[in-house]
Short mmCIF file of C-alpha atoms and ligand atoms in Angstrom, two decimals:
data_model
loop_
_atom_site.label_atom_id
_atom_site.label_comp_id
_atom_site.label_asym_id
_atom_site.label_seq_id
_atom_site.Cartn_x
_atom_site.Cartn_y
_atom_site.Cartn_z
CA UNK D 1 11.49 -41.28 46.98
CA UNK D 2 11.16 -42.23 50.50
CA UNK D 3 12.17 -40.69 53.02
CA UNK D 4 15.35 -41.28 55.27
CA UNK D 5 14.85 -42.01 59.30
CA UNK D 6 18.02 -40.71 59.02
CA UNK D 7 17.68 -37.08 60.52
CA UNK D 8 16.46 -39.13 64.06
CA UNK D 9 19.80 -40.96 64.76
CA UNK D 10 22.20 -38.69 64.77
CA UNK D 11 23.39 -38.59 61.01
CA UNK D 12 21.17 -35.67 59.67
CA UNK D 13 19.61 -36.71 56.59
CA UNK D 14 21.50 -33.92 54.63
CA UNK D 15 24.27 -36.50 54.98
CA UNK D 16 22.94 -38.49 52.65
CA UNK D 17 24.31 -38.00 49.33
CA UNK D 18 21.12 -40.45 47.58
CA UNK D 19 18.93 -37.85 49.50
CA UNK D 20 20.34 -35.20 48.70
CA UNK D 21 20.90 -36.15 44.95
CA UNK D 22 16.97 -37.72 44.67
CA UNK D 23 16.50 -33.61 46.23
CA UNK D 24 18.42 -31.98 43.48
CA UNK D 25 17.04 -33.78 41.04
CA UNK D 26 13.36 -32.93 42.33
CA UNK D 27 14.04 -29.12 42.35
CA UNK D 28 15.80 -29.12 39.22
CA UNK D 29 13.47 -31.12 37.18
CA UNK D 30 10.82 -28.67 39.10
CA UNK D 31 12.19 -25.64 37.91
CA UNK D 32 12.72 -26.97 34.35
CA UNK D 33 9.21 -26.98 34.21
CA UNK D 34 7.99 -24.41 36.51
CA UNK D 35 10.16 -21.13 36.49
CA UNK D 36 8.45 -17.73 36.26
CA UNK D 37 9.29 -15.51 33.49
CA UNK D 38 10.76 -12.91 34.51
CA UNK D 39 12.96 -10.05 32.92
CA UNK D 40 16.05 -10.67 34.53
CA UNK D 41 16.22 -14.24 34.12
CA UNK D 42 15.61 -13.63 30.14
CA UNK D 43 19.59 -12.27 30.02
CA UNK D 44 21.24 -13.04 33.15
CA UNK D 45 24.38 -10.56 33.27
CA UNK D 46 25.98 -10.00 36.23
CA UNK D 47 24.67 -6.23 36.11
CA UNK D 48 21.03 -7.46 35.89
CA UNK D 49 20.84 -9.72 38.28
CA UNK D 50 22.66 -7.23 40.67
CA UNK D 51 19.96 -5.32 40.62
CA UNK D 52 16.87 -7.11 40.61
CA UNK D 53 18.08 -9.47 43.67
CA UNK D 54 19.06 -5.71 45.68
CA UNK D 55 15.16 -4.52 44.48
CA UNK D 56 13.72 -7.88 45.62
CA UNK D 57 15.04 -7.68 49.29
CA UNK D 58 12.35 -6.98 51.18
CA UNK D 59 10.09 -6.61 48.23
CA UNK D 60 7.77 -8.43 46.11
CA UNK D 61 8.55 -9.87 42.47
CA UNK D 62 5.19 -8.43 41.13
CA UNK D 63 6.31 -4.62 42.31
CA UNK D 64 9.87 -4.96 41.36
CA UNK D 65 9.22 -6.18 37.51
CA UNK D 66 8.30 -2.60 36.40
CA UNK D 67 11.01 -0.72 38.39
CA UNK D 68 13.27 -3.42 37.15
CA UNK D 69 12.30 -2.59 33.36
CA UNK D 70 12.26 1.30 33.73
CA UNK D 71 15.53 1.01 35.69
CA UNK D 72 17.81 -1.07 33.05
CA UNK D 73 16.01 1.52 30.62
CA UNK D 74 17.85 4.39 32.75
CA UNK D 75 20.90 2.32 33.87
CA UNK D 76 21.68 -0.38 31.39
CA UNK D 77 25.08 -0.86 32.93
CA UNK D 78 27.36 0.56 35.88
CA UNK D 79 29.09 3.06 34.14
CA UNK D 80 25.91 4.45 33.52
CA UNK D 81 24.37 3.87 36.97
CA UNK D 82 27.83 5.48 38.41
CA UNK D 83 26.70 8.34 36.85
CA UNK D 84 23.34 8.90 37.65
CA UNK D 85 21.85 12.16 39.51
CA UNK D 86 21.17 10.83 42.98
CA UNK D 87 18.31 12.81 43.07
CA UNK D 88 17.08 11.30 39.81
CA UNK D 89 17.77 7.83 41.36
CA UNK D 90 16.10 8.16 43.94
CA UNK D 91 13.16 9.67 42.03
CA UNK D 92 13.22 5.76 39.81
CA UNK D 93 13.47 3.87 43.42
CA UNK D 94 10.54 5.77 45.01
CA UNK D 95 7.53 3.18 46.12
CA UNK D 96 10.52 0.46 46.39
CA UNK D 97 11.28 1.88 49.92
CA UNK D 98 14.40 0.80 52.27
CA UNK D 99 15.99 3.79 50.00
CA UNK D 100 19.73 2.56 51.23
CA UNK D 101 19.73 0.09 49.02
CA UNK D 102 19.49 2.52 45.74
CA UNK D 103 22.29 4.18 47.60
CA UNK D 104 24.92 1.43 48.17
CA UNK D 105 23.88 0.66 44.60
CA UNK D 106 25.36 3.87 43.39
CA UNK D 107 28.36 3.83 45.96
CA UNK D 108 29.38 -0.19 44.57
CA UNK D 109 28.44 1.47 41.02
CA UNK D 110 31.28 4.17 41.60
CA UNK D 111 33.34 1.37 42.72
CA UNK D 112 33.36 -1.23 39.54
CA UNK D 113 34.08 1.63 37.31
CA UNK D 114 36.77 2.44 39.33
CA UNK D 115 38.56 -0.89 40.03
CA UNK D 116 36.68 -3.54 37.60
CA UNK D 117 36.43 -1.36 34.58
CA UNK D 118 32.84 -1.01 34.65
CA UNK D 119 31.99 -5.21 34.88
CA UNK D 120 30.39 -6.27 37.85
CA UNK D 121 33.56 -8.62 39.09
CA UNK D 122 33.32 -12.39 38.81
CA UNK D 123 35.60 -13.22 41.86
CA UNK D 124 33.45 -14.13 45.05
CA UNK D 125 35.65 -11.51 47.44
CA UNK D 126 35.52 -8.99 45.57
CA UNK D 127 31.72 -9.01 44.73
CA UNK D 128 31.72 -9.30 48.61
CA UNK D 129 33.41 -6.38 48.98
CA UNK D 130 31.17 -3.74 47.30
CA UNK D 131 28.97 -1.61 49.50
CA UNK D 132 25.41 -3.48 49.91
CA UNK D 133 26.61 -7.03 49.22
CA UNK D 134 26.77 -9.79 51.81
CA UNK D 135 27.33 -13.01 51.69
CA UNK D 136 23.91 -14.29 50.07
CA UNK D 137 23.66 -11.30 47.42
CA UNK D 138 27.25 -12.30 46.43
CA UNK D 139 26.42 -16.15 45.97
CA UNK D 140 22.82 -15.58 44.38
CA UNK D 141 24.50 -13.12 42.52
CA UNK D 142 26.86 -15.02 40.63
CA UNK D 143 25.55 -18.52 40.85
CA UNK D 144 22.55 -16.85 39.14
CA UNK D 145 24.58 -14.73 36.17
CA UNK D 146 27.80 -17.00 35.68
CA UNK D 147 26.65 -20.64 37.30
CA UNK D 148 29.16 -20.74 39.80
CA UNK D 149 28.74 -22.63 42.84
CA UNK D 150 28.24 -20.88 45.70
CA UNK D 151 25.39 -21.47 48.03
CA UNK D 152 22.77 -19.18 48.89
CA UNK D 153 20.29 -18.64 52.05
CA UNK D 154 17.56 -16.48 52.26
CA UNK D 155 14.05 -16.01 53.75
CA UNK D 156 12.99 -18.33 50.88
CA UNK D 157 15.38 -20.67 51.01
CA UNK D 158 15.74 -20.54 55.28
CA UNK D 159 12.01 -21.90 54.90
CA UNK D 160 12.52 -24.74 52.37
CA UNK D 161 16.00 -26.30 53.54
CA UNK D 162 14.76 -26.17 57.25
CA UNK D 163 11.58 -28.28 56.13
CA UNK D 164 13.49 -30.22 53.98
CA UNK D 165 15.92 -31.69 56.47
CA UNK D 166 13.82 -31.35 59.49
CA UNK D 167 15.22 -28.41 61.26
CA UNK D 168 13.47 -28.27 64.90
CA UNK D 169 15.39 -25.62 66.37
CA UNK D 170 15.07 -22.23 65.79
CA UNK D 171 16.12 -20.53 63.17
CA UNK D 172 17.36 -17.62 64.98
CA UNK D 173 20.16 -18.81 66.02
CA UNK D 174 23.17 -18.81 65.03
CA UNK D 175 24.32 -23.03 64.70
CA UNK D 176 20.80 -23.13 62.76
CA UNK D 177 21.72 -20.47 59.72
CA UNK D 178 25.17 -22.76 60.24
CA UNK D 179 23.50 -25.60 59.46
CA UNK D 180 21.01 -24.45 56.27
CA UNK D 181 24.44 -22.91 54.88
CA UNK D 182 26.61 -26.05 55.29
CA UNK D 183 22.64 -27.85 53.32
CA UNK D 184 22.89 -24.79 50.57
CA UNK D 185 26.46 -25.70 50.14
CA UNK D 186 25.73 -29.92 50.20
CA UNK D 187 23.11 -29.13 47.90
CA UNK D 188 24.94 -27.51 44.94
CA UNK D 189 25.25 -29.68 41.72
CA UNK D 190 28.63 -31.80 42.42
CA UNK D 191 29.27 -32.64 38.48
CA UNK D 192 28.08 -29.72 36.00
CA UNK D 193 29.41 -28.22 32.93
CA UNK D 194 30.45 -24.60 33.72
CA UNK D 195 27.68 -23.87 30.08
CA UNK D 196 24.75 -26.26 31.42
CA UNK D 197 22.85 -23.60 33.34
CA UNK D 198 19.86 -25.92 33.89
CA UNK D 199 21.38 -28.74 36.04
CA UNK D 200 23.88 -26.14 37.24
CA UNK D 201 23.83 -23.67 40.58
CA UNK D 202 22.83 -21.35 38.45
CA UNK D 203 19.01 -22.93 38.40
CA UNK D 204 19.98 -24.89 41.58
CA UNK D 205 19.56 -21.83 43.41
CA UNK D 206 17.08 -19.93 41.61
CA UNK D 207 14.72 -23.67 42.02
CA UNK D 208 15.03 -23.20 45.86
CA UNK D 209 13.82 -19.87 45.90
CA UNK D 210 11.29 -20.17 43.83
CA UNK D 211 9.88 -23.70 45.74
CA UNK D 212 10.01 -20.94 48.73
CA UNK D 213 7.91 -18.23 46.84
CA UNK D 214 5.42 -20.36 45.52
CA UNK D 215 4.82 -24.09 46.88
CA UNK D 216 6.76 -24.14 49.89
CA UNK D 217 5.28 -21.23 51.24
CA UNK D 218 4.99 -19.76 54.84
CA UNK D 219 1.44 -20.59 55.35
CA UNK D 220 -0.20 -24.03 53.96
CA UNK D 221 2.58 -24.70 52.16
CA UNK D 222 1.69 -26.97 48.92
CA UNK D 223 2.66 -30.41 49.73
CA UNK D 224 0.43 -32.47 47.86
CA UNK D 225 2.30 -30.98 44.41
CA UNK D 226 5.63 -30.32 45.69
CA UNK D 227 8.23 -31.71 43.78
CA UNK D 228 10.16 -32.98 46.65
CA UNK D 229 7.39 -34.18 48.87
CA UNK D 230 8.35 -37.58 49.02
CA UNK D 231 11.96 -36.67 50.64
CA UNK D 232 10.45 -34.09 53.00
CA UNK D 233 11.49 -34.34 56.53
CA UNK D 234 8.78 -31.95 57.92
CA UNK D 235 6.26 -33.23 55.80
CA UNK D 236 7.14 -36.85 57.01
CA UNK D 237 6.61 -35.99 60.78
CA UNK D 238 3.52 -33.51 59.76
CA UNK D 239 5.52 -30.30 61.27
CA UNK D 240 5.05 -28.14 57.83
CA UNK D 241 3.35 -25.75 60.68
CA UNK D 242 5.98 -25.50 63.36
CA UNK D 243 9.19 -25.32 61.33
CA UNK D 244 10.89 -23.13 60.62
CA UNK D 245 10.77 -22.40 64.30
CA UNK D 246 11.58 -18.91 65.89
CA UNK D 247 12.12 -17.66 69.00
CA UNK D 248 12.03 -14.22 68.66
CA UNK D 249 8.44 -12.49 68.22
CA UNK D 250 9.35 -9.20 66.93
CA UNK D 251 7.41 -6.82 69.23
CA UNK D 252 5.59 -4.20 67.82
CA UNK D 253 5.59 -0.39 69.55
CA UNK D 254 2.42 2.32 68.65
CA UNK D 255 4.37 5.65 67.62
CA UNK D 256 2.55 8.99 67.08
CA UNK D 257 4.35 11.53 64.55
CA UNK D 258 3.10 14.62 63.19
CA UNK D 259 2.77 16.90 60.08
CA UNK D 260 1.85 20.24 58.80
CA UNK D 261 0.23 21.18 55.40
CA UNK D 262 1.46 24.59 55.37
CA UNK D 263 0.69 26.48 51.82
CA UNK D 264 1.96 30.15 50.58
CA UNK D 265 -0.15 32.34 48.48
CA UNK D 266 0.55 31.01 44.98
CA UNK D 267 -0.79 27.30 45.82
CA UNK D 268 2.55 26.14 46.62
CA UNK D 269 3.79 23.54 49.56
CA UNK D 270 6.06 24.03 52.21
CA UNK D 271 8.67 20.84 52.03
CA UNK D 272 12.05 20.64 52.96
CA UNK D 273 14.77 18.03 51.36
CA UNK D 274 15.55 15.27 54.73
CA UNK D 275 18.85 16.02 56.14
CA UNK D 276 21.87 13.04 55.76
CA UNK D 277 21.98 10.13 58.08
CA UNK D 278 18.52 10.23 59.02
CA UNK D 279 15.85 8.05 57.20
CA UNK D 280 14.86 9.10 53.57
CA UNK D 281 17.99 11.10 53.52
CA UNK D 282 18.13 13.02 50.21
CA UNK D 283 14.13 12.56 50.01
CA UNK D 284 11.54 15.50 50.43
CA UNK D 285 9.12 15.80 52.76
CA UNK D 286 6.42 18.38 54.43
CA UNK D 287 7.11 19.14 57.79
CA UNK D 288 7.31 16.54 59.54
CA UNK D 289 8.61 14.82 63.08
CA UNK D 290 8.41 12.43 65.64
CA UNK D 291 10.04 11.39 68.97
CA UNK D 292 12.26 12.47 70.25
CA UNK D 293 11.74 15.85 68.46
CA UNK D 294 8.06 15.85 68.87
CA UNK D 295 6.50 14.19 71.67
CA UNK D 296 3.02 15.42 71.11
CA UNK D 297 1.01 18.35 69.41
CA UNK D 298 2.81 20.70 71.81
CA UNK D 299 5.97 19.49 71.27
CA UNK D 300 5.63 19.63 67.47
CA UNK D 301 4.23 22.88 67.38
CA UNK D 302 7.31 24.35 69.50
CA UNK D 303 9.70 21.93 66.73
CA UNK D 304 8.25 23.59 64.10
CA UNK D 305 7.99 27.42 65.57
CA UNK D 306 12.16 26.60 66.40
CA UNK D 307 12.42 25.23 62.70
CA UNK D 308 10.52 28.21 60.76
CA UNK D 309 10.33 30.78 62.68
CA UNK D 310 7.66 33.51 63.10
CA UNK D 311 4.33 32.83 64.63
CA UNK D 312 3.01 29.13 63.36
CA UNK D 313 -0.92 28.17 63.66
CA UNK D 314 -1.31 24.57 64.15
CA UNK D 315 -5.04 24.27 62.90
CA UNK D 316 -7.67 21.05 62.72
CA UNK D 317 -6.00 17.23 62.31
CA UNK D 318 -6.79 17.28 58.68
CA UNK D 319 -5.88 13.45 58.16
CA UNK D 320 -4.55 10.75 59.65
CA UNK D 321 -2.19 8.11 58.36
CA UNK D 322 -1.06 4.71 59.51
CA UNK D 323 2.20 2.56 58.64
CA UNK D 324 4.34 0.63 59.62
CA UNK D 325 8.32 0.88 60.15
CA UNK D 326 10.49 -2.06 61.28
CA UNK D 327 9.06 -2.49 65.36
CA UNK D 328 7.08 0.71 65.20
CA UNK D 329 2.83 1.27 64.16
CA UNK D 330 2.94 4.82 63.54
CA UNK D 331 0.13 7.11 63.77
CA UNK D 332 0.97 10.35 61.25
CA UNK D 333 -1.35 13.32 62.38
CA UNK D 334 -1.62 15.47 59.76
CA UNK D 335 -2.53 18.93 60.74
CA UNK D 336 -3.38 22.03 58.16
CA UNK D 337 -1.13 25.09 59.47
CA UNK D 338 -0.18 28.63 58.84
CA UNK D 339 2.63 30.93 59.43
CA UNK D 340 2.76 34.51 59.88
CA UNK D 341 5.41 36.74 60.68
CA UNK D 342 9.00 35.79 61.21
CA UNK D 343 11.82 36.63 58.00
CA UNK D 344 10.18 36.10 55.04
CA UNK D 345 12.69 34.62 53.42
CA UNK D 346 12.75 30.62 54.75
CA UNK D 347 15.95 29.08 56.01
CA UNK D 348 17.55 26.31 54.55
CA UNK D 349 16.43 23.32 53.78
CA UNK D 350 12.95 24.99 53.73
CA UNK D 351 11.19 25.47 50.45
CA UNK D 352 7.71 26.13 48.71
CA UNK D 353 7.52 23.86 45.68
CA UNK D 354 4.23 23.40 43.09
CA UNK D 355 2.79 19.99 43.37
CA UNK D 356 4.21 20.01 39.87
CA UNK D 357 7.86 20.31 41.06
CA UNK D 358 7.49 17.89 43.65
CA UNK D 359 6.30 14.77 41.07
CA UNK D 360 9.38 15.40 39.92
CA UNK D 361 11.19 15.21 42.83
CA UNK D 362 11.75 11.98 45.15
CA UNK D 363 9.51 12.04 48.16
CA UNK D 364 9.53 9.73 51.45
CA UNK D 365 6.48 7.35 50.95
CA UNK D 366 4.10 9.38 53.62
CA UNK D 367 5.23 12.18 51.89
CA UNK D 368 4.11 11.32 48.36
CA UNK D 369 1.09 9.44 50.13
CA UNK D 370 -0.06 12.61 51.50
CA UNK D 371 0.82 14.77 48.41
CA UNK D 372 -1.50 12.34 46.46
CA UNK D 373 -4.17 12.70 48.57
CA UNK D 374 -3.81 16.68 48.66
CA UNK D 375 -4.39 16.14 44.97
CA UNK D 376 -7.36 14.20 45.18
CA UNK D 377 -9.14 16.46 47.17
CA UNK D 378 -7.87 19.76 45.81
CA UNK D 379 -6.76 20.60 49.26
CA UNK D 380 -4.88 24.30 49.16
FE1 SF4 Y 12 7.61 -27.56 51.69
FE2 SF4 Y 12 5.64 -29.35 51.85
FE3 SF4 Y 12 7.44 -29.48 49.90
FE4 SF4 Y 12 8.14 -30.07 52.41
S1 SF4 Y 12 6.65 -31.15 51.13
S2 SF4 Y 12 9.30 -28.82 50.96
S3 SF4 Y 12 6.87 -28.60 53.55
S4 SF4 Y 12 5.94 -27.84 50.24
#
């Protein structure tokens, strides 16, 4: 394979149909070879790989494998998955985070028993038309299952195409994702039997990806064993580093929020369930708030005197815990605290629960962070 000048005068390489075939071939051939066992690619149903492509947005393959497993234990189909306690569902996503996902799971669940009788439909519009499903899920999802072909473009596959056709500009905007689509699409098998699901989309797609996850990867990409080296436009001008190029440097903010251990006198937590539309919705926490609501110690002590009434104690800054949340580095002060006075009885949503009850019950991921670590160190 050589590669094509081509992409320099004006008739992008992608144009090439020998290119683009010599590419195929490459990834295909690759893949053949190369693929990564994994559980959902061992019976690809429409159902399964539904759910592992929803679990691995925005999440590794290594961490989704065992949720994957224990969750086709729970939910081997959508009927069943219609049906599931949302409270128990949420308790199988924990640790998987970006909890609306699990959520329009259940909602497009609700949806093929209702109008596909209970089989995740076949038909490209109306996969796109469940709750959670876009225009890549929908394509991945049933070039993967069925070998139909539709294109696909992800974070993966954004990477690879733009290297492999030379992409300089950047690939936030809008003509750019135009362009990799309009490659994805290109790139599809042109002559396939709708069965032969190894020269099909079906691996097609799955060989881009996986190029993406682990040859053609964001740093030092693997070039010297890359299966389509030779056709590389990036690697040809030695820009591996520069593209995929962006624009926008996401800028990060420092956020302070606070929490209160608060305890009663049987060894018991004080934790409410997290009201709808706000994150973790459905999920329990300990007290627990942030800006606007809580500005500052101050501010958080007079949130949680308004939220519990009586006469609150905010005591020592008993830990502190860092993360991260799309722009924002949040600081979470965690302060020990006591209540006195005030109607004994709590107000909605405000409960004491064991540490028992609440491994039972789904938690926000600070919240089960800091429950663990109250457990380590026999705090009371
Ligand atoms: Fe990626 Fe290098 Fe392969 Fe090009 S040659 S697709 S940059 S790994």
């Amino acid at each position: 394979m050589s590669p094509s000048p081509a992409s320099t005068a004006g008739d992008p390489v992608s144009n090439d149909a020998r290119w683009r075939a010599r590419v195929r071939k490459g990834l295909l051939d690759w893949f053949a070879e190369h693929a990564r066992d994994l559980p959902w690619r061992r019976d690809p149903t429409p159902y399964r790989v539904w759910v592992s492509e929803i679990m691995c947005q925005q999440t590794q393959v290594a961490t989704v494998v065992p949720y994957f497993l224990r969750f086709l234990d729970r939910y081997p189909d959508a009927a069943a998955l219609a049906d599931a306690d949302e409270s128990e569902l949420m308790r199988m996503w924990e640790g998987l985070g970006y909890y609306r996902r699990a959520r329009s799971m259940h909602a497009a669940a609700k949806q093929i028993v209702e109008n596909h009788n209970g089989e995740f439909p076949l038909q490209y519009r109306d996969a796109l038309a469940l709750p959670g499903i876009g225009r890549y899920t929908a394509g991945a999802i049933l070039s993967i299952s069925s070998n139909l072909p539709l294109p696909i473009l992800e974070g993966n596959t954004i990477r690879v195409f733009s290297r492999l056709i030379g992409l300089r500009d950047s690939v936030d905007e809008k003509a750019s994702l135009d362009t990799l689509w309009d490659f994805s699409e290109q790139l599809l098998p042109r002559k396939f039997s709708p069965t032969d699901r190894a020269r099909g989309p079906a691996s097609l797609n799955q060989a881009a990806m996986e190029l993406g996850a682990l040859v053609c990867t964001p740093r030092d990409p693997k070039c010297l064993i890359c299966p389509v080296a030779k056709a590389c436009q990036a690697r040809a001008a030695g820009l591996q580093a520069e593209i995929p190029a962006k624009t926008q440097k996401m800028k990060y903010e420092a956020r302070s929020e606070y929490a209160a251990l608060v305890s009663d006198n049987q060894g018991r937590w004080l934790v409410r369930q997290i009201p709808p539309g706000t994150r973790f919705a459905g999920m329990w926490d300990f007290p627990k708030a942030g800006p606007p609501d809580a500005n500052d110690a101050e501010h958080f002590h007079q949130w949680l005197t308004n939220h519990l009434g009586g006469r609150i104690q905010l005591d020592e800054v008993v830990k502190t815990m860092k993360h991260a949340v799309t722009k924002y580095r949040i600081t979470l002060n965690v302060y020990r605290a006591t209540r006195t006075g005030g109607p004994k009885a709590l107000a909605e949503p405000w409960k004491f629960r064991t540490p028992d009850q609440l491994k039972h019950l789904p938690m926000s991921t600070t919240g089960r962070r800091l429950l663990n670590w109250v457990e380590k160190n026999q705090f009371s």
